[in-house]
Coordinates of C-alpha atoms in Angstrom, one line a residue:
Chain M
M1249 CA 33.5 -25.4 45.9
F1250 CA 34.4 -21.7 45.9
D1251 CA 33.9 -19.2 48.7
T1252 CA 31.9 -17.0 45.9
E1253 CA 31.2 -14.2 48.8
T1254 CA 34.8 -13.6 49.4
L1255 CA 35.7 -13.4 45.7
A1256 CA 32.8 -11.1 45.1
D1257 CA 33.8 -8.9 48.2
S1258 CA 37.3 -8.6 47.2
L1259 CA 36.4 -7.6 43.6
F1260 CA 33.9 -5.2 44.9
S1261 CA 36.0 -3.1 47.3
Q1262 CA 38.7 -3.0 44.4
V1263 CA 36.5 -1.7 41.9
R1264 CA 34.8 0.6 44.4
A1265 CA 38.2 2.2 45.4
A1266 CA 39.0 2.8 41.8
L1267 CA 35.6 4.6 40.8
D1268 CA 35.5 8.2 40.2
E1269 CA 32.8 10.5 38.2
H1270 CA 35.0 9.9 34.9
T1271 CA 34.6 6.0 35.1
I1272 CA 32.2 4.0 32.9
L1273 CA 31.7 0.4 34.0
I1274 CA 31.1 -1.9 31.0
G1275 CA 30.0 -5.5 31.2
I1276 CA 31.1 -8.2 28.7
H1277 CA 28.0 -10.4 27.8
E1278 CA 26.9 -12.7 28.9
G1279 CA 28.7 -13.4 32.3
G1280 CA 30.3 -9.9 32.7
A1281 CA 27.0 -8.2 32.5
V1282 CA 25.7 -10.4 35.4
I1283 CA 28.8 -9.4 37.6
L1284 CA 28.3 -5.7 36.6
D1285 CA 24.6 -5.8 37.8
Y1286 CA 25.8 -7.6 41.0
L1287 CA 28.3 -4.7 41.3
L1288 CA 25.8 -1.8 40.6
K1289 CA 23.4 -3.2 43.1
R1290 CA 25.9 -2.9 45.9
L1291 CA 27.4 0.4 44.8
D1292 CA 26.7 3.4 46.9
I1293 CA 27.4 6.0 44.1
D1294 CA 25.8 6.8 40.7
V1295 CA 28.2 5.3 37.8
V1296 CA 27.5 5.1 34.3
A1297 CA 27.1 1.6 33.0
A1298 CA 26.9 -0.2 29.6
S1299 CA 27.5 -3.5 27.9
V1300 CA 29.6 -4.9 24.9
D1301 CA 29.0 -8.1 22.9
V1302 CA 32.2 -9.5 21.4
S1303 CA 30.8 -11.6 18.6
F1304 CA 31.8 -9.4 15.9
H1305 CA 35.4 -9.2 17.1
R1306 CA 35.8 -12.9 18.1
D1307 CA 38.8 -14.6 16.4
D1308 CA 37.2 -18.2 16.4
F1309 CA 34.2 -16.9 14.2
E1310 CA 35.5 -19.3 11.3
I1311 CA 35.4 -22.1 13.8
R1312 CA 32.2 -21.5 15.8
G1313 CA 30.2 -19.0 13.6
L1314 CA 28.3 -16.1 15.1
A1315 CA 26.6 -16.6 18.6
K1316 CA 22.8 -17.2 18.6
N1317 CA 20.3 -15.3 20.7
K1318 CA 23.2 -12.8 21.8
Q1319 CA 22.6 -9.5 23.2
S1320 CA 24.0 -6.5 21.4
T1321 CA 26.3 -4.1 22.6
S1322 CA 24.6 -1.1 24.2
I1323 CA 26.8 2.0 24.7
D1324 CA 24.6 5.1 25.0
V1325 CA 27.3 7.3 26.4
D1326 CA 30.2 9.1 25.0
I1327 CA 33.3 7.0 25.7
N1328 CA 35.8 9.4 24.4
D1329 CA 38.4 10.5 27.2
R1330 CA 36.7 8.6 29.8
H1331 CA 37.9 5.8 32.1
V1332 CA 36.5 2.4 31.2
I1333 CA 36.4 -0.7 33.5
L1334 CA 35.5 -3.8 31.6
V1335 CA 33.9 -6.2 33.7
D1336 CA 33.9 -10.0 33.0
D1337 CA 33.3 -13.2 35.0
V1338 CA 36.4 -14.9 34.0
V1339 CA 39.5 -14.3 32.6
H1340 CA 41.5 -17.3 30.6
S1341 CA 43.0 -16.8 27.4
G1342 CA 42.6 -13.1 27.4
R1343 CA 40.9 -13.5 24.0
T1344 CA 37.4 -12.2 24.9
A1345 CA 39.1 -9.0 26.7
R1346 CA 41.1 -8.5 23.6
A1347 CA 37.6 -8.7 21.4
A1348 CA 35.8 -6.4 23.9
V1349 CA 38.7 -3.7 23.7
N1350 CA 38.3 -3.9 19.9
E1351 CA 34.5 -3.5 20.2
L1352 CA 34.8 -0.6 22.7
F1353 CA 37.1 1.2 20.3
D1354 CA 34.3 1.1 17.5
F1355 CA 32.7 3.5 19.7
G1356 CA 35.4 6.0 20.6
R1357 CA 38.8 6.5 22.3
P1358 CA 38.6 6.1 26.0
Q1359 CA 41.4 7.6 28.3
S1360 CA 42.0 4.3 29.7
V1361 CA 40.6 0.8 29.9
R1362 CA 41.0 -1.7 32.6
L1363 CA 39.9 -5.2 33.2
A1364 CA 38.0 -6.2 36.4
V1365 CA 37.2 -10.0 36.7
L1366 CA 35.6 -12.3 39.5
V1367 CA 37.8 -15.2 38.7
D1368 CA 41.3 -15.5 37.0
R1369 CA 41.9 -18.9 35.9
G1370 CA 45.2 -18.4 34.5
E1371 CA 46.6 -19.8 31.3
R1372 CA 46.8 -16.5 29.3
E1373 CA 47.4 -16.7 25.5
L1374 CA 47.7 -13.0 25.0
P1375 CA 49.3 -10.3 27.1
I1376 CA 46.3 -9.2 28.7
E1377 CA 46.1 -8.6 32.6
P1378 CA 43.2 -7.9 34.9
Q1379 CA 43.8 -5.1 37.1
F1380 CA 40.8 -6.0 39.7
V1381 CA 40.7 -9.8 40.5
G1382 CA 38.2 -11.4 42.7
G1383 CA 40.5 -14.5 43.2
L1384 CA 42.7 -17.0 41.4
V1385 CA 41.0 -20.4 40.7
E1386 CA 42.6 -23.3 39.3
V1387 CA 40.3 -25.3 36.9
P1388 CA 41.2 -28.2 34.6
R1389 CA 41.5 -26.9 31.1
D1390 CA 38.7 -28.8 29.6
K1391 CA 36.2 -27.6 32.3
R1392 CA 34.0 -24.5 31.8
I1393 CA 33.4 -22.1 34.6
E1394 CA 29.8 -20.4 34.8
V1395 CA 28.7 -17.6 36.9
R1396 CA 25.2 -16.6 37.5
L1397 CA 22.9 -15.2 40.0
D1398 CA 20.8 -17.3 42.1
E1399 CA 17.1 -16.6 43.1
N1400 CA 18.1 -14.3 45.9
G1401 CA 20.5 -12.3 43.8
G1402 CA 23.6 -13.9 45.2
L1403 CA 26.5 -15.1 43.0
V1404 CA 27.0 -18.8 42.1
I1405 CA 29.9 -20.3 40.4
N1406 CA 29.3 -23.6 38.5
V1407 CA 32.1 -25.5 37.1
D1408 CA 31.4 -28.5 34.4
Chain D
M718 CA 14.1 -27.9 -4.8
N719 CA 16.9 -25.9 -3.9
N720 CA 17.3 -27.2 -0.3
G721 CA 19.7 -30.2 -1.6
I722 CA 22.3 -27.6 -2.5
Q723 CA 21.3 -24.7 -0.4
M724 CA 21.9 -26.3 2.9
N725 CA 24.9 -28.2 4.5
A726 CA 24.4 -31.6 5.8
D727 CA 24.3 -30.1 9.4
G728 CA 21.3 -28.0 8.6
T729 CA 23.2 -24.7 8.2
L730 CA 22.9 -22.6 5.4
R731 CA 25.7 -23.0 2.5
H732 CA 23.9 -20.8 -0.2
L733 CA 20.9 -18.5 -0.3
L734 CA 19.2 -19.4 -3.5
S735 CA 15.5 -19.2 -2.6
L736 CA 13.1 -19.1 0.4
E737 CA 11.2 -21.9 -0.7
N738 CA 11.2 -24.8 1.7
L739 CA 13.8 -22.9 3.9
P740 CA 13.0 -24.1 7.5
R741 CA 11.4 -21.6 9.8
E742 CA 14.5 -21.9 12.4
V743 CA 16.9 -20.7 9.5
I744 CA 14.7 -17.8 8.7
T745 CA 14.4 -16.9 12.2
E746 CA 18.1 -17.1 12.9
I747 CA 18.8 -14.7 10.0
L748 CA 16.4 -12.1 11.3
D749 CA 17.8 -12.6 14.8
Q750 CA 21.4 -11.9 13.7
A751 CA 20.2 -9.0 11.3
E752 CA 18.8 -7.3 14.6
S753 CA 22.4 -7.5 16.1
F754 CA 24.1 -6.1 12.7
L755 CA 21.4 -3.2 12.7
S756 CA 23.5 -1.6 15.5
V757 CA 26.7 -1.7 13.4
G758 CA 25.1 1.0 11.0
T759 CA 24.6 3.5 13.8
R760 CA 28.1 3.3 15.1
K761 CA 30.8 5.9 14.3
A762 CA 32.8 3.1 12.9
K763 CA 30.4 1.1 10.8
K764 CA 32.6 -1.9 10.3
V765 CA 33.1 -5.2 12.1
P766 CA 35.8 -7.6 11.0
V767 CA 33.6 -10.7 10.5
L768 CA 34.4 -11.3 6.8
R769 CA 38.0 -9.6 7.0
G770 CA 40.0 -11.0 3.9
R771 CA 36.9 -12.3 2.2
S772 CA 36.4 -11.4 -1.5
V773 CA 32.7 -10.8 -2.4
F774 CA 32.0 -10.6 -6.1
N775 CA 28.8 -8.8 -7.1
L776 CA 27.7 -10.4 -10.2
F777 CA 25.0 -8.2 -11.9
F778 CA 23.8 -9.6 -15.1
E779 CA 20.8 -7.3 -14.9
N780 CA 21.0 -3.6 -13.8
S781 CA 20.1 -2.9 -10.2
T782 CA 22.1 -0.1 -8.7
R783 CA 20.0 0.0 -5.4
T784 CA 20.3 -3.9 -4.8
R785 CA 24.0 -3.9 -5.8
T786 CA 24.7 -0.9 -3.4
T787 CA 23.1 -2.3 -0.4
F788 CA 25.0 -5.9 -1.0
E789 CA 28.2 -3.7 -1.4
I790 CA 27.6 -1.8 1.7
A791 CA 26.7 -5.0 3.6
A792 CA 29.9 -6.6 2.8
K793 CA 32.0 -3.5 3.4
R794 CA 30.5 -3.1 6.8
L795 CA 31.9 -6.8 7.4
S796 CA 35.2 -5.8 6.3
A797 CA 35.1 -7.8 3.0
D798 CA 36.8 -6.8 -0.1
V799 CA 34.1 -6.3 -2.6
V800 CA 34.6 -6.5 -6.5
N801 CA 31.5 -5.3 -8.8
L802 CA 31.4 -6.9 -12.1
D803 CA 29.1 -5.3 -14.5
I804 CA 28.7 -8.3 -16.8
A805 CA 26.5 -6.9 -19.4
T806 CA 29.2 -4.7 -20.7
S807 CA 32.3 -7.2 -20.2
S808 CA 33.0 -10.7 -20.5
Q809 CA 29.4 -11.9 -22.0
S810 CA 30.0 -9.5 -25.1
K811 CA 33.1 -11.5 -25.5
G812 CA 31.3 -14.8 -25.6
E813 CA 32.6 -16.1 -22.4
S814 CA 30.2 -18.6 -20.9
L815 CA 28.8 -17.9 -17.5
L816 CA 30.6 -21.1 -16.1
D817 CA 33.9 -20.0 -17.4
L818 CA 33.6 -16.6 -15.9
I819 CA 32.7 -18.3 -12.6
D820 CA 35.8 -20.7 -13.0
N821 CA 38.1 -17.6 -13.4
L822 CA 36.5 -15.7 -10.5
V823 CA 37.1 -18.8 -8.0
A824 CA 40.8 -19.2 -9.5
M825 CA 41.0 -15.6 -8.2
Q826 CA 40.0 -17.0 -4.8
A827 CA 36.5 -15.5 -4.7
D828 CA 34.7 -16.5 -1.4
M829 CA 31.1 -15.3 -2.4
F830 CA 29.1 -14.5 -5.3
V831 CA 26.2 -12.4 -5.2
V832 CA 24.2 -13.1 -8.3
R833 CA 21.3 -10.9 -10.2
H834 CA 20.2 -12.6 -13.4
S835 CA 17.1 -12.5 -15.4
E836 CA 17.1 -16.3 -15.5
S837 CA 15.8 -17.8 -12.4
G838 CA 18.3 -20.7 -12.4
A839 CA 21.7 -18.7 -12.9
A840 CA 22.4 -18.6 -9.0
H841 CA 21.6 -22.1 -8.8
M842 CA 23.8 -23.3 -11.7
I843 CA 26.6 -21.2 -10.0
A844 CA 26.0 -22.8 -6.9
E845 CA 26.5 -26.2 -8.3
R846 CA 29.8 -25.3 -9.9
V847 CA 31.7 -23.4 -7.0
P848 CA 33.8 -25.5 -4.7
E849 CA 33.3 -26.1 -1.2
G850 CA 33.8 -23.0 1.0
V851 CA 32.5 -20.7 -1.9
H852 CA 29.0 -19.2 -1.2
V853 CA 26.3 -18.0 -3.4
I854 CA 23.6 -15.4 -2.7
N855 CA 20.6 -14.9 -5.1
A856 CA 20.2 -11.2 -5.3
G857 CA 17.1 -11.4 -7.5
A858 CA 16.2 -13.8 -10.4
G859 CA 13.9 -13.2 -13.3
S860 CA 10.3 -13.1 -11.8
H861 CA 10.8 -16.1 -9.7
S862 CA 12.6 -15.0 -6.4
H863 CA 14.5 -12.3 -4.5
P864 CA 15.0 -14.1 -1.3
T865 CA 17.0 -11.1 0.6
Q866 CA 14.2 -8.9 -0.2
G867 CA 11.6 -11.4 1.2
L868 CA 13.8 -11.5 4.4
L869 CA 14.1 -7.8 4.7
D870 CA 10.3 -7.7 4.4
A871 CA 9.9 -10.2 7.1
F872 CA 12.3 -8.4 9.2
T873 CA 10.5 -5.0 8.6
I874 CA 7.2 -6.4 9.5
R875 CA 8.6 -8.2 12.7
H876 CA 10.1 -5.0 13.6
F877 CA 6.8 -3.0 13.5
K878 CA 4.4 -5.9 14.4
K879 CA 6.2 -8.4 16.5
D880 CA 4.0 -11.4 16.2
F881 CA 3.2 -12.9 12.8
N882 CA 0.3 -15.3 13.4
D883 CA -2.7 -12.9 13.5
L884 CA -1.5 -10.6 11.0
K885 CA -3.4 -9.7 7.8
V886 CA -1.2 -8.7 5.0
V887 CA -2.0 -7.5 1.4
I888 CA 0.4 -7.2 -1.7
I889 CA -0.9 -4.9 -4.4
G890 CA 0.1 -4.5 -8.0
D891 CA 1.9 -6.7 -10.3
V892 CA 2.0 -9.8 -8.3
L893 CA 2.1 -12.1 -11.3
H894 CA 5.5 -10.9 -12.6
S895 CA 6.9 -9.9 -9.1
R896 CA 9.8 -11.9 -7.4
V897 CA 9.3 -9.4 -4.5
A898 CA 5.7 -10.8 -3.9
R899 CA 6.8 -14.4 -4.4
S900 CA 9.5 -14.3 -1.9
Q901 CA 7.6 -12.2 0.7
I902 CA 4.7 -14.7 0.5
Q903 CA 7.1 -17.7 0.9
V904 CA 8.8 -16.2 3.9
L905 CA 5.5 -15.0 5.5
Q906 CA 3.8 -18.2 5.0
A907 CA 7.0 -19.9 6.7
L908 CA 6.7 -17.8 9.5
G909 CA 3.1 -18.5 10.4
V910 CA 1.2 -15.6 8.6
R911 CA -2.3 -17.1 8.1
E912 CA -3.8 -14.5 5.8
V913 CA -1.8 -13.1 2.8
R914 CA -3.9 -11.2 0.3
V915 CA -2.9 -10.3 -3.3
A916 CA -4.8 -7.5 -5.1
G917 CA -4.7 -6.1 -8.6
P918 CA -6.3 -6.3 -12.1
K919 CA -7.1 -9.7 -13.3
T920 CA -4.1 -9.4 -16.0
L921 CA -1.5 -9.1 -13.1
V922 CA -3.3 -11.1 -10.1
P923 CA -5.0 -13.8 -11.9
Q924 CA -7.3 -16.2 -9.9
T925 CA -4.8 -18.9 -10.4
M926 CA -2.6 -17.3 -7.7
K927 CA -4.9 -19.1 -5.2
S928 CA -2.7 -22.0 -5.6
M929 CA -0.1 -20.2 -3.6
G930 CA -2.2 -20.1 -0.5
V931 CA -3.1 -16.5 -0.7
T932 CA -6.3 -14.8 -1.1
V933 CA -6.9 -13.1 -4.5
Y934 CA -8.7 -9.7 -4.9
N935 CA -9.5 -8.0 -8.0
D936 CA -11.0 -5.3 -5.9
V937 CA -8.1 -3.4 -4.1
D938 CA -10.8 -1.7 -1.6
L939 CA -12.0 -5.0 -0.3
A940 CA -8.4 -6.5 0.0
L941 CA -7.3 -3.5 2.2
D942 CA -10.1 -3.8 4.7
G943 CA -8.6 -4.1 8.3
V944 CA -5.2 -5.1 6.9
D945 CA -1.9 -4.8 9.2
V946 CA 0.6 -4.6 6.5
I947 CA 0.4 -3.3 2.8
T948 CA 3.0 -3.9 0.2
A949 CA 2.7 -1.6 -3.0
L950 CA 4.8 -3.3 -5.6
R951 CA 6.6 -1.4 -8.4
L952 CA 4.6 -1.4 -11.6
Q953 CA 7.0 -1.8 -14.6
N954 CA 6.6 -0.1 -17.7
E955 CA 6.8 -3.3 -19.6
R956 CA 3.3 -4.2 -18.3
M957 CA 1.7 -1.4 -20.1
E958 CA 3.9 -2.1 -23.1
A959 CA 2.4 -5.5 -23.2
S960 CA -1.2 -4.1 -23.0
L961 CA -1.7 -5.7 -19.6
I962 CA -2.8 -2.5 -18.1
P963 CA -4.3 0.5 -19.9
T964 CA -2.3 3.3 -18.7
A965 CA -0.4 4.2 -15.4
Q966 CA -3.1 6.7 -14.6
D967 CA -5.9 4.3 -15.0
F968 CA -3.8 1.9 -12.8
Y969 CA -3.5 4.6 -10.1
Q970 CA -7.2 5.5 -10.3
N971 CA -8.3 1.7 -9.7
Y972 CA -5.3 0.2 -7.8
G973 CA -3.0 3.1 -6.6
L974 CA -2.4 3.2 -2.8
T975 CA -4.0 6.5 -2.1
K976 CA -4.7 8.2 1.5
E977 CA -8.4 7.4 1.0
R978 CA -7.6 3.6 0.4
L979 CA -4.9 3.5 3.3
A980 CA -7.8 4.5 5.5
L981 CA -9.6 1.2 4.8
A982 CA -6.7 -0.5 6.4
D983 CA -6.2 -1.0 10.3
R984 CA -5.2 2.4 11.7
D985 CA -1.6 1.3 12.7
A986 CA -1.1 -0.6 9.3
I987 CA 2.3 -0.1 7.9
V988 CA 3.1 0.7 4.2
M989 CA 6.0 -1.2 2.5
H990 CA 7.5 -0.7 -1.2
P991 CA 10.4 -2.7 -2.6
G992 CA 11.6 0.7 -4.4
P993 CA 12.2 2.4 -6.4
I994 CA 8.8 4.0 -6.1
N995 CA 6.6 5.4 -8.9
R996 CA 4.8 8.3 -7.2
G997 CA 1.4 8.8 -8.6
V998 CA 1.2 5.3 -10.2
E999 CA 1.4 2.5 -7.6
I1000 CA 1.5 4.8 -4.7
A1001 CA 0.6 8.4 -3.6
S1002 CA 3.1 10.7 -2.6
E1003 CA 1.7 11.7 0.6
V1004 CA 1.3 7.8 1.5
A1005 CA 4.8 7.2 0.5
D1006 CA 6.0 10.0 2.6
G1007 CA 3.4 9.4 5.2
A1008 CA 3.5 8.4 9.0
Q1009 CA 2.6 5.0 8.1
S1010 CA 5.2 4.5 5.7
V1011 CA 8.3 2.2 6.5
I1012 CA 9.8 2.2 3.1
L1013 CA 13.1 3.9 4.0
H1014 CA 13.3 1.7 7.2
Q1015 CA 13.3 -1.1 4.8
V1016 CA 16.3 0.1 3.0
T1017 CA 18.3 0.3 6.3
F1018 CA 17.0 -3.2 7.4
G1019 CA 18.0 -4.6 4.2
I1020 CA 21.7 -4.0 4.9
A1021 CA 21.4 -5.5 8.2
V1022 CA 19.5 -8.6 6.6
R1023 CA 22.3 -9.0 3.9
M1024 CA 25.1 -8.8 6.6
A1025 CA 23.4 -11.4 8.6
V1026 CA 22.9 -13.7 5.5
M1027 CA 26.6 -13.2 4.5
S1028 CA 27.8 -14.1 7.9
L1029 CA 25.8 -17.0 8.4
L1030 CA 26.9 -18.4 5.1
V1031 CA 30.6 -18.0 6.1
G1032 CA 30.6 -18.8 9.8

């Protein structure tokens, strides 16, 4: 259904071009961490990586409660004055990215924060735009997009 | 007995009143959530907005600075507004009934009550009174229960020992009057610990405790043999006043957790204590401060566990 290779290649080359020694790549659990792993494996330079969990900053806690069995935020580096690229699988309403920025600022004051996503499915509800996008994808509003790695380490996009 | 009021129809927790009959999945969920809240305490900004705008009332009918403080910190790290009511010196002396007090606080839009009371039924009674959407946590009731302490004990054991099934656990001291012991026994049994021992003098650890599914020892040296987890309970002065034990020195000599006694346990055994400790009564200083002691970890973990309970009740 999707040309995942093309999306991933496009995202990779955009992110690669933006990297320098001050950059930190931070994956958003769960999907963003998968994309980040994929990017890191292909990178030819060493880059500092970390991950954030957005549960504590979600705006739908009252409706959904806390997520179960989630991974915690893991930021072992000083993010002050660094250039952060948040990595996620999909951007939709923009609410996850908002929560991720809040989580990030609990750890310091980065110099800049940009957003990299494999898939942009549009329909934003907040003034948030990704700077690096694998591609635009149209999916009916009630469908979920899930990105995972297959057994060979390739990216797979499921819609259900 | 509490599950009717303690749980919502969908199996989620509405109040935390007792660990009795609390399903294992709920206990595990609390411990898992606590794990993620643990990291909040290590951040520079030790605050997450999970309970932002909520009002938590600490109702302490009985003094306990430490427990009140940890609940207060937990609520504040979740961004709730916390009001501490020292009931002994306020409304009760004016003759206001407990339920009138609760009605007034509900009218002030309280979202959660943290209740410490000498009577085991108080938190239960408040839980029956409050409207939907208001939650009650039992922060220690008489000699009956202290659920968040039991949960933090379980969290501490899981942190250091991983698997519960093959653990040998011993609780030493005034088990009979201890809500800490009772709650720890309940939570460990729910989590699958097969061997819980209790040890102390006959007056404080009677043989009738066998009915709780524990092994009773009046010889503490035998009880310590090969155990993985040791909890020394605080010896209350009232017990000596009631002549249940002769003197503190005598208790220390016969039941105190000394370095020599600790050597009878597994070499990787951990030492726990609910605090505040009586050095040289139930535990030797060198043990309380020693490498096997996890007493201060319990304090840190206690905040994360209370954060987990509060957010699960509301979420």
